PDB file of C-alpha atoms in Angstrom:
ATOM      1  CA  UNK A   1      18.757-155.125 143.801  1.00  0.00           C
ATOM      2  CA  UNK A   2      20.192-155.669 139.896  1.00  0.00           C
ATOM      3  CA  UNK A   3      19.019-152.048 139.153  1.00  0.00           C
ATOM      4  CA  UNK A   4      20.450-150.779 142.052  1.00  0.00           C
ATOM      5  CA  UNK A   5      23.869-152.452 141.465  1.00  0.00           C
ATOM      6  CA  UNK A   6      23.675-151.112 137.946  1.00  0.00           C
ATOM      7  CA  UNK A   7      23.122-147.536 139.000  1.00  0.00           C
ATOM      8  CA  UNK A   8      26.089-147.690 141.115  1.00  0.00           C
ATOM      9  CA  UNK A   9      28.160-149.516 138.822  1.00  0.00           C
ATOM     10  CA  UNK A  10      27.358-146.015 136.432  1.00  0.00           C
ATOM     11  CA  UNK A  11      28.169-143.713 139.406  1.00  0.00           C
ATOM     12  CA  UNK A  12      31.472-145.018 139.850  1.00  0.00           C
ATOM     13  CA  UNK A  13      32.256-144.807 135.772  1.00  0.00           C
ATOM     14  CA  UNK A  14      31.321-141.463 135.802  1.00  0.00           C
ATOM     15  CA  UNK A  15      33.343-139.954 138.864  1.00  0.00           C
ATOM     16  CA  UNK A  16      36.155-141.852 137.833  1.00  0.00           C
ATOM     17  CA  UNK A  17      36.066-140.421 133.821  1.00  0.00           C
ATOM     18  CA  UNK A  18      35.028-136.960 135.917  1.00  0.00           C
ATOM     19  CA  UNK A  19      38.684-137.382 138.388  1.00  0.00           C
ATOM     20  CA  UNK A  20      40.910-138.582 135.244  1.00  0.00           C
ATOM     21  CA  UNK A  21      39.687-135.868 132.766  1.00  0.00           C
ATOM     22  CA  UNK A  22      41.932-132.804 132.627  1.00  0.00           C
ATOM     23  CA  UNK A  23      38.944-130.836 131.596  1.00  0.00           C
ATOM     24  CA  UNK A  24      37.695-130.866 135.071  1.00  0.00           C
ATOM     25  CA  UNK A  25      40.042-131.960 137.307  1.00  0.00           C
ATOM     26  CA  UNK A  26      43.362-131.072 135.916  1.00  0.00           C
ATOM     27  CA  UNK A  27      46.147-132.214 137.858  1.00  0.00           C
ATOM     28  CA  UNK A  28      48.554-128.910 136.814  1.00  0.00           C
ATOM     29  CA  UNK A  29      46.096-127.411 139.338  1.00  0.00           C
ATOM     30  CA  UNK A  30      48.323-124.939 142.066  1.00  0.00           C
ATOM     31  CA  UNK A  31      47.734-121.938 144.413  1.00  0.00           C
ATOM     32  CA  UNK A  32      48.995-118.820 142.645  1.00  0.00           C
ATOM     33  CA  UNK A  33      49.137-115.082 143.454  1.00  0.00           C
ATOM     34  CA  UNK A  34      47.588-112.760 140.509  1.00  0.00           C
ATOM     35  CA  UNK A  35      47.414-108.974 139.838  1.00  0.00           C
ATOM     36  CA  UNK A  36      44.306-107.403 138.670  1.00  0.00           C
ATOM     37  CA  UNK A  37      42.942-103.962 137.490  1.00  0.00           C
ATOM     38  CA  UNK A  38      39.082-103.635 136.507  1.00  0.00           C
ATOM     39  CA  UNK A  39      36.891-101.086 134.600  1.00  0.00           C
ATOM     40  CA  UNK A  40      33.569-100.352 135.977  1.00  0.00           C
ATOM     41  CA  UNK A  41      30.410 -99.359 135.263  1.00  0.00           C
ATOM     42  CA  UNK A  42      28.272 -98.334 138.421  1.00  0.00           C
ATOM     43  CA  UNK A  43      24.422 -98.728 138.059  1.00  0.00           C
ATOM     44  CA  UNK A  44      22.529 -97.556 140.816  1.00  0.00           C
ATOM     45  CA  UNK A  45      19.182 -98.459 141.386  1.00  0.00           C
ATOM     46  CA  UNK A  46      15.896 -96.193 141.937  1.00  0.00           C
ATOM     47  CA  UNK A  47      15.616 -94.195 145.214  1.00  0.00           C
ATOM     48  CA  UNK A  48      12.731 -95.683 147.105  1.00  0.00           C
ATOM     49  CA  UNK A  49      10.927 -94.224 150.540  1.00  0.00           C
ATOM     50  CA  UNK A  50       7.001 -94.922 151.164  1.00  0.00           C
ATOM     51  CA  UNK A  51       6.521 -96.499 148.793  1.00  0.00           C
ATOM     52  CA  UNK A  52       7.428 -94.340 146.111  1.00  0.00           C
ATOM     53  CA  UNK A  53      10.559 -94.686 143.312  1.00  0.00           C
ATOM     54  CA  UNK A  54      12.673 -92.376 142.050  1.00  0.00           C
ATOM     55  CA  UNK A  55      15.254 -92.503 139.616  1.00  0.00           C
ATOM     56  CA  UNK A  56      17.819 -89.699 140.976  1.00  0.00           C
ATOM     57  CA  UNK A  57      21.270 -91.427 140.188  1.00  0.00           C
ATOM     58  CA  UNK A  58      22.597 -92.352 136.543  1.00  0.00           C
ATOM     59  CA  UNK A  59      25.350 -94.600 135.912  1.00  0.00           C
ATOM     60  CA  UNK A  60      28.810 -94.061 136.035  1.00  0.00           C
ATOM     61  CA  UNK A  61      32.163 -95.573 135.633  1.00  0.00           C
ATOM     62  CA  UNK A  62      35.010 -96.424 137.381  1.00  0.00           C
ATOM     63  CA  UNK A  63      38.342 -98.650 137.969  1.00  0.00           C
ATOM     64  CA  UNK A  64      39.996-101.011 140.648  1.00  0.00           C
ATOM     65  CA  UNK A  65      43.512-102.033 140.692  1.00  0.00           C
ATOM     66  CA  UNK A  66      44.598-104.987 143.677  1.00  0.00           C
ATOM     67  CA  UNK A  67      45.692-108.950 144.056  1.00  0.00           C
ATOM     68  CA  UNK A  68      44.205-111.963 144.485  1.00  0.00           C
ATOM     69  CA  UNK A  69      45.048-115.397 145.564  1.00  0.00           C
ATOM     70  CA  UNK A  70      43.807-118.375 143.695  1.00  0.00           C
ATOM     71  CA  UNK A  71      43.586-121.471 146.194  1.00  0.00           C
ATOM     72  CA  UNK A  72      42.276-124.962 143.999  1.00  0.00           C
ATOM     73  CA  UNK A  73      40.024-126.593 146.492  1.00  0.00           C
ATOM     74  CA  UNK A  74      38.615-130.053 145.091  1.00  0.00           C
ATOM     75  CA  UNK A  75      38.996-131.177 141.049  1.00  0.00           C
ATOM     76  CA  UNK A  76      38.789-127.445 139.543  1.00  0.00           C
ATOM     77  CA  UNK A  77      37.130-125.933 142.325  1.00  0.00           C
ATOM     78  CA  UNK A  78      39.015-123.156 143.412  1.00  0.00           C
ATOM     79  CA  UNK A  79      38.519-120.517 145.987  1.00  0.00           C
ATOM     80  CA  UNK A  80      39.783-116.689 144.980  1.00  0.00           C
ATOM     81  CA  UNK A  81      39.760-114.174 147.692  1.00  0.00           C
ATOM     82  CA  UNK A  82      40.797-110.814 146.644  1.00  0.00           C
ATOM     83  CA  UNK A  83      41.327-107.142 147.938  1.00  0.00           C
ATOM     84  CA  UNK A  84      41.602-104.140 145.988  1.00  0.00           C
ATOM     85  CA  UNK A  85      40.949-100.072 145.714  1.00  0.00           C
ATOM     86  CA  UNK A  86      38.555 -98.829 143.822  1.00  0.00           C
ATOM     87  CA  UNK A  87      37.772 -95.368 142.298  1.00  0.00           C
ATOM     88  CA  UNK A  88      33.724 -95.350 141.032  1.00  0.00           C
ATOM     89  CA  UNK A  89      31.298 -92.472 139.925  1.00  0.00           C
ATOM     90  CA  UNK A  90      27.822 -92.039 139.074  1.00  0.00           C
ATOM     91  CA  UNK A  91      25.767 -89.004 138.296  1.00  0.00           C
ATOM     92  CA  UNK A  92      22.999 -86.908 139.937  1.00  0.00           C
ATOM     93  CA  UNK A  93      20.538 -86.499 136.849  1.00  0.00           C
ATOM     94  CA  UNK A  94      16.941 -85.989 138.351  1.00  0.00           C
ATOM     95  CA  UNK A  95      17.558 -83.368 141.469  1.00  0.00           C
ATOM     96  CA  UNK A  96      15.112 -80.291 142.041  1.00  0.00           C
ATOM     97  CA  UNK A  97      16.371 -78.146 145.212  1.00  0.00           C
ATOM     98  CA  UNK A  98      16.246 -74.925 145.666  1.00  0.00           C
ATOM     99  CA  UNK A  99      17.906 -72.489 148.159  1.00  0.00           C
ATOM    100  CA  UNK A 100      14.992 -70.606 149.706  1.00  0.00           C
ATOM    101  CA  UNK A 101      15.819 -67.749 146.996  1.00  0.00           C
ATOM    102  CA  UNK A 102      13.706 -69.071 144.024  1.00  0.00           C
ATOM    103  CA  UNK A 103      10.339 -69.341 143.430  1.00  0.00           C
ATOM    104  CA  UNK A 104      10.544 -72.849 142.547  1.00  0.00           C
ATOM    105  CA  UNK A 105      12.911 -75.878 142.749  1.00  0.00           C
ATOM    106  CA  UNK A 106      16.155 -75.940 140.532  1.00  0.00           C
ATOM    107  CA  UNK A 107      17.420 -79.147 138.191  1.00  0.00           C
ATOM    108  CA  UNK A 108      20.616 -79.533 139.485  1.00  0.00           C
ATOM    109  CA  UNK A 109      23.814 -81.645 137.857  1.00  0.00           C
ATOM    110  CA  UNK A 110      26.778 -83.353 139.763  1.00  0.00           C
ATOM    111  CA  UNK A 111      29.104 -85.773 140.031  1.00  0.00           C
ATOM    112  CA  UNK A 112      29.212 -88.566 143.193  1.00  0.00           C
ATOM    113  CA  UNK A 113      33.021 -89.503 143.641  1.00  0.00           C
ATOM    114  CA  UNK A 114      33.926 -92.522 145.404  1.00  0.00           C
ATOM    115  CA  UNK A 115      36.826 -94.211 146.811  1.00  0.00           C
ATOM    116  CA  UNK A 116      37.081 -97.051 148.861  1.00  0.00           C
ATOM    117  CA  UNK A 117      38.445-100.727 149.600  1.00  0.00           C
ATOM    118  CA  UNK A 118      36.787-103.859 148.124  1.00  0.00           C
ATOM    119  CA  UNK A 119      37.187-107.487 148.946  1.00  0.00           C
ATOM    120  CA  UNK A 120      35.846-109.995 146.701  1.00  0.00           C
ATOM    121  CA  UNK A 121      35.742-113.489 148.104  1.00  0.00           C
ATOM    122  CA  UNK A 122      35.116-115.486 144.908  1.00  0.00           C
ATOM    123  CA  UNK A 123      34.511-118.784 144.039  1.00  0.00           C
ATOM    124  CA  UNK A 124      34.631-120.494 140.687  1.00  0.00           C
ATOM    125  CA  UNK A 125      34.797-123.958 138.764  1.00  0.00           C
ATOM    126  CA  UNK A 126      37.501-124.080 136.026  1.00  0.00           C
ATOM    127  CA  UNK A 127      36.844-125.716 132.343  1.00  0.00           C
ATOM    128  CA  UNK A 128      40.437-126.460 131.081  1.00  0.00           C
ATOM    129  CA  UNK A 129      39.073-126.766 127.352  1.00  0.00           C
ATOM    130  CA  UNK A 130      42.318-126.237 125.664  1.00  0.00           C
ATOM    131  CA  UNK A 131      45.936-126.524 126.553  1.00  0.00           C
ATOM    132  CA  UNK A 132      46.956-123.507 128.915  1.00  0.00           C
ATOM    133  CA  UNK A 133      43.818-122.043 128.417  1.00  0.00           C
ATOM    134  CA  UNK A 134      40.276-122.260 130.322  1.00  0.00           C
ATOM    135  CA  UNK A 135      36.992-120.655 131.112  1.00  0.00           C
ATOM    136  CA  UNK A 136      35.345-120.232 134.631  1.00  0.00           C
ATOM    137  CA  UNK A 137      32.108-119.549 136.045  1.00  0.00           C
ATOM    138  CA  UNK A 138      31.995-117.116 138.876  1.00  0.00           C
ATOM    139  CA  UNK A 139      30.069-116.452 141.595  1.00  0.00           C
ATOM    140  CA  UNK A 140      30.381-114.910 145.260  1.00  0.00           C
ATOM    141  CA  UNK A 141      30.001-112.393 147.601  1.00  0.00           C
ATOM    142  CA  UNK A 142      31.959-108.849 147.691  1.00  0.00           C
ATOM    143  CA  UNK A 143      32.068-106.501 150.725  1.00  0.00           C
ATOM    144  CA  UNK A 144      32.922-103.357 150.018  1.00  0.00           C
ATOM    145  CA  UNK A 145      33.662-100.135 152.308  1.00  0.00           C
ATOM    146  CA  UNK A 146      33.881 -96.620 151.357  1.00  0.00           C
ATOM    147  CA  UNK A 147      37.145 -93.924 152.447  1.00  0.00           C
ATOM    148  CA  UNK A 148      35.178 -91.066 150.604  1.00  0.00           C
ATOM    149  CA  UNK A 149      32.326 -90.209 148.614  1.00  0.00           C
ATOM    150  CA  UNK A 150      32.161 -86.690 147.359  1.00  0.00           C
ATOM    151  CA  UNK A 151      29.914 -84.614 144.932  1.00  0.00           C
ATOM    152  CA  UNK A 152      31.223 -82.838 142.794  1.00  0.00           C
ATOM    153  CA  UNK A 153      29.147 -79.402 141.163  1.00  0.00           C
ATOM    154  CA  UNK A 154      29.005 -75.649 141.307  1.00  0.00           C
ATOM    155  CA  UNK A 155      25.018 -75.606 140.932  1.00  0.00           C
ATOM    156  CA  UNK A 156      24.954 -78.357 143.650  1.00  0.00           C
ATOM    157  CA  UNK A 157      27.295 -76.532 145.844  1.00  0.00           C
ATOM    158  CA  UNK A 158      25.526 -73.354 145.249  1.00  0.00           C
ATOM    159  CA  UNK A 159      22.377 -74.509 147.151  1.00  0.00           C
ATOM    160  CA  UNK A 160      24.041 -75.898 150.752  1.00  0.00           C
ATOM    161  CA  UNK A 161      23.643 -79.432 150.004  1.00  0.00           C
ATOM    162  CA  UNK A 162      25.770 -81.848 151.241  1.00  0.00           C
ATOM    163  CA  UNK A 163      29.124 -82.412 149.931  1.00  0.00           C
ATOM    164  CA  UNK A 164      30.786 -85.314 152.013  1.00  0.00           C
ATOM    165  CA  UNK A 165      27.820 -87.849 151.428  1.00  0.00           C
ATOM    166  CA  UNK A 166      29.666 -90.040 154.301  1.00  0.00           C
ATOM    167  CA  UNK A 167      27.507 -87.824 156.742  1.00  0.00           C
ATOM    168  CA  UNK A 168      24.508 -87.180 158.527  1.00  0.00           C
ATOM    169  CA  UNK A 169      23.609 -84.914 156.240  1.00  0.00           C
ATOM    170  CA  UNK A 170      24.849 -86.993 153.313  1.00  0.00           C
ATOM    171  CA  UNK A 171      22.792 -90.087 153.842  1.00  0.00           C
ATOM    172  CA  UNK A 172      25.262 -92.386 152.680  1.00  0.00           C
ATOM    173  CA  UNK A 173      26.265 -95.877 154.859  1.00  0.00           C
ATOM    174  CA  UNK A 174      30.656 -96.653 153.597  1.00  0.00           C
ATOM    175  CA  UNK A 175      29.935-100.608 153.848  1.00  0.00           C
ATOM    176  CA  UNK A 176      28.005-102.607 150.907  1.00  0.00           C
ATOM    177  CA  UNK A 177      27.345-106.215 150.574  1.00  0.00           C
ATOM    178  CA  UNK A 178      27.056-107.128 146.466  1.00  0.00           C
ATOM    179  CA  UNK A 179      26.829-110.870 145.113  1.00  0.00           C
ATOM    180  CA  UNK A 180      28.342-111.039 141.777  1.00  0.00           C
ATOM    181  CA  UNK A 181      27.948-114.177 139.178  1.00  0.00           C
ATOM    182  CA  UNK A 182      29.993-114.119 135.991  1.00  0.00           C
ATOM    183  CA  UNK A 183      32.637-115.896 133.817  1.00  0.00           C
ATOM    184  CA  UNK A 184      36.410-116.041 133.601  1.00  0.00           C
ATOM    185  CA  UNK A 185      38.902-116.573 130.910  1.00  0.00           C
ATOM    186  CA  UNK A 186      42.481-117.858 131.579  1.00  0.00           C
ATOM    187  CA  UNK A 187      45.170-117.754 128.378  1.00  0.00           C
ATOM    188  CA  UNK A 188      48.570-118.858 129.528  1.00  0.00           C
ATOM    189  CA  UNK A 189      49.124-116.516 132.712  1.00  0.00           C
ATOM    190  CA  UNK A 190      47.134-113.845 131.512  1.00  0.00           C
ATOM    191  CA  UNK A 191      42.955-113.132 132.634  1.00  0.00           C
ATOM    192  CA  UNK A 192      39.884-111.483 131.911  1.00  0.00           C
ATOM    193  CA  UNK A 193      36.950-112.028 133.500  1.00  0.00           C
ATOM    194  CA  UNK A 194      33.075-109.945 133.238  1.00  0.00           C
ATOM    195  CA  UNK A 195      31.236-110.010 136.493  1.00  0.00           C
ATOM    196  CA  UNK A 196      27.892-108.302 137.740  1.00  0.00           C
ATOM    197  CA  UNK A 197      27.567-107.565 140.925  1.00  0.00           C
ATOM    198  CA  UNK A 198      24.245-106.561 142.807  1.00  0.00           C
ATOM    199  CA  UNK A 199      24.007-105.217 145.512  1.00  0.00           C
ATOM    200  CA  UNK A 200      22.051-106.839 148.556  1.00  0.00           C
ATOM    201  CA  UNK A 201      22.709-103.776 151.385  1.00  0.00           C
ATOM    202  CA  UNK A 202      20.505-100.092 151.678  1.00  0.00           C
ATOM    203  CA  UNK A 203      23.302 -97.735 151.358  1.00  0.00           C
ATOM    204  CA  UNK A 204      20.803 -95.122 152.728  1.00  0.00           C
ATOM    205  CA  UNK A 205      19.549 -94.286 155.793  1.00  0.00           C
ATOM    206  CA  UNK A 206      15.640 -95.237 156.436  1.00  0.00           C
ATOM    207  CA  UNK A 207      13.350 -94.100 155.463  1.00  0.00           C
ATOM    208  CA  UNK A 208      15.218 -94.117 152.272  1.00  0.00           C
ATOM    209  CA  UNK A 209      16.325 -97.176 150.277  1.00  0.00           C
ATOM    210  CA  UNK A 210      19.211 -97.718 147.746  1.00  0.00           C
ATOM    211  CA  UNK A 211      21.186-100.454 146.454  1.00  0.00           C
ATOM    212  CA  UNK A 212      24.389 -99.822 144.317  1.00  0.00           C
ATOM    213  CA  UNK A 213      24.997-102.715 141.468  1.00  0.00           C
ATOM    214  CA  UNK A 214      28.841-102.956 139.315  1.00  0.00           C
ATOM    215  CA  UNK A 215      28.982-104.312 136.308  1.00  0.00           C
ATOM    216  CA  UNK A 216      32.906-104.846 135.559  1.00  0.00           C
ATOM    217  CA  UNK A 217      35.506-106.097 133.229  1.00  0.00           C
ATOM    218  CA  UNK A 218      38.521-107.430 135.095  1.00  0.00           C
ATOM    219  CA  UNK A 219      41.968-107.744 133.612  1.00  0.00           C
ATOM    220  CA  UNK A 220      44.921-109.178 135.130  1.00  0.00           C
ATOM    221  CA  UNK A 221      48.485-111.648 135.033  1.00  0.00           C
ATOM    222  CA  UNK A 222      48.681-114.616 137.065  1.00  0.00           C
ATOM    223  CA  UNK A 223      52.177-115.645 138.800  1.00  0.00           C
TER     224      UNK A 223
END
């Protein structure tokens, strides 16, 4: 009964030192609107059917530029939905096709193009460590849907394949679902933030799996 009184006793010291210190629960604490531009870095993962991998795509970069809206939810809890447009690219680096002309399949070069709408819908705990400054850790999930996706290449038009991979023919779904974890820093009413983000949907059609991952640096001003 004494020990169980004690333990108590502790709980209570230590969620009231937790709700009086600024460090986690500072009291400044208010919704806010904030701009935000990113660079990316896409990194695509291997191209897998039957049971077989193959590493067709190589990474490419990319940039976002939208709002988000920072909503403090309990202490420094906050919740930070977002929406922005993004402009991303990666590379076709391992293709063999060939036209019915040639004896034997071609390496073929290109460019993938994409542009599209992303929502982030992020949430995040706050460390106010210094005076108008903090760090975050971020986590949360990110839907993202494509407008256009586009290769770009002479050899690669050359041989008939698809150009408008948002097709049949193309192979390519326009809606992802990514998870991204990372950490925030907050100097006055400036940000950056470095977030990966990994993607959880096929973007192919089956037989064919493929899952798109960002890695990106986010800067932005907070109102």
């Amino acid at each position: 009964m004494r020990r169980n009184i004690a333990i108590s006793a502790i709980l209570v010291f230590f969620m009231s030192a937790f709700a009086q210190n600024p460090v986690f629960n500072n009291p400044d604490n208010r919704p806010y609107w904030g701009i935000r531009g990113s660079f990316d870095i896409s990194i695509p993962g291997d191209m897998e059917t039957n049971g077989y991998k193959v590493k067709m795509f190589g990474q490419g970069y990319g940039g976002s530029v939208g709002a988000v809206y920072h909503l403090p939810v309990f202490a420094n809890l906050f919740f930070e939905p977002g929406m922005s447009l993004y402009y991303d690219t990666y590379v076709i680096d391992d293709l063999y096709a060939d036209n019915g002309s040639s004896d034997s399949p071609q390496s073929v070069d290109a460019d993938i193009r994409k542009f599209g709408v992303r929502m982030p819908l992020t949430i995040g705990y706050r460390f106010d460590i210094w005076e108008n400054a903090g760090i975050s850790i971020l986590t949360g999930p990110e839907l993202t849907y494509g407008f256009t996706a586009r290769v770009s290449g002479d050899r690669y038009k050359e041989l008939g394949l698809p150009v408008n991979l948002y097709t049949s023919a193309g192979g390519h779904k326009r809606f992802n679902f990514l998870w991204g974890v990372g950490a925030g820093l907050d100097i006055n009413r400036f940000h950056i933030s470095i977030i990966g983000y990994f993607g959880l949907v096929n973007m192919m059609h089956s037989p064919i799996t493929l899952h798109e991952n960002v890695a990106r640096v986010a800067f932005g001003y907070n109102f």
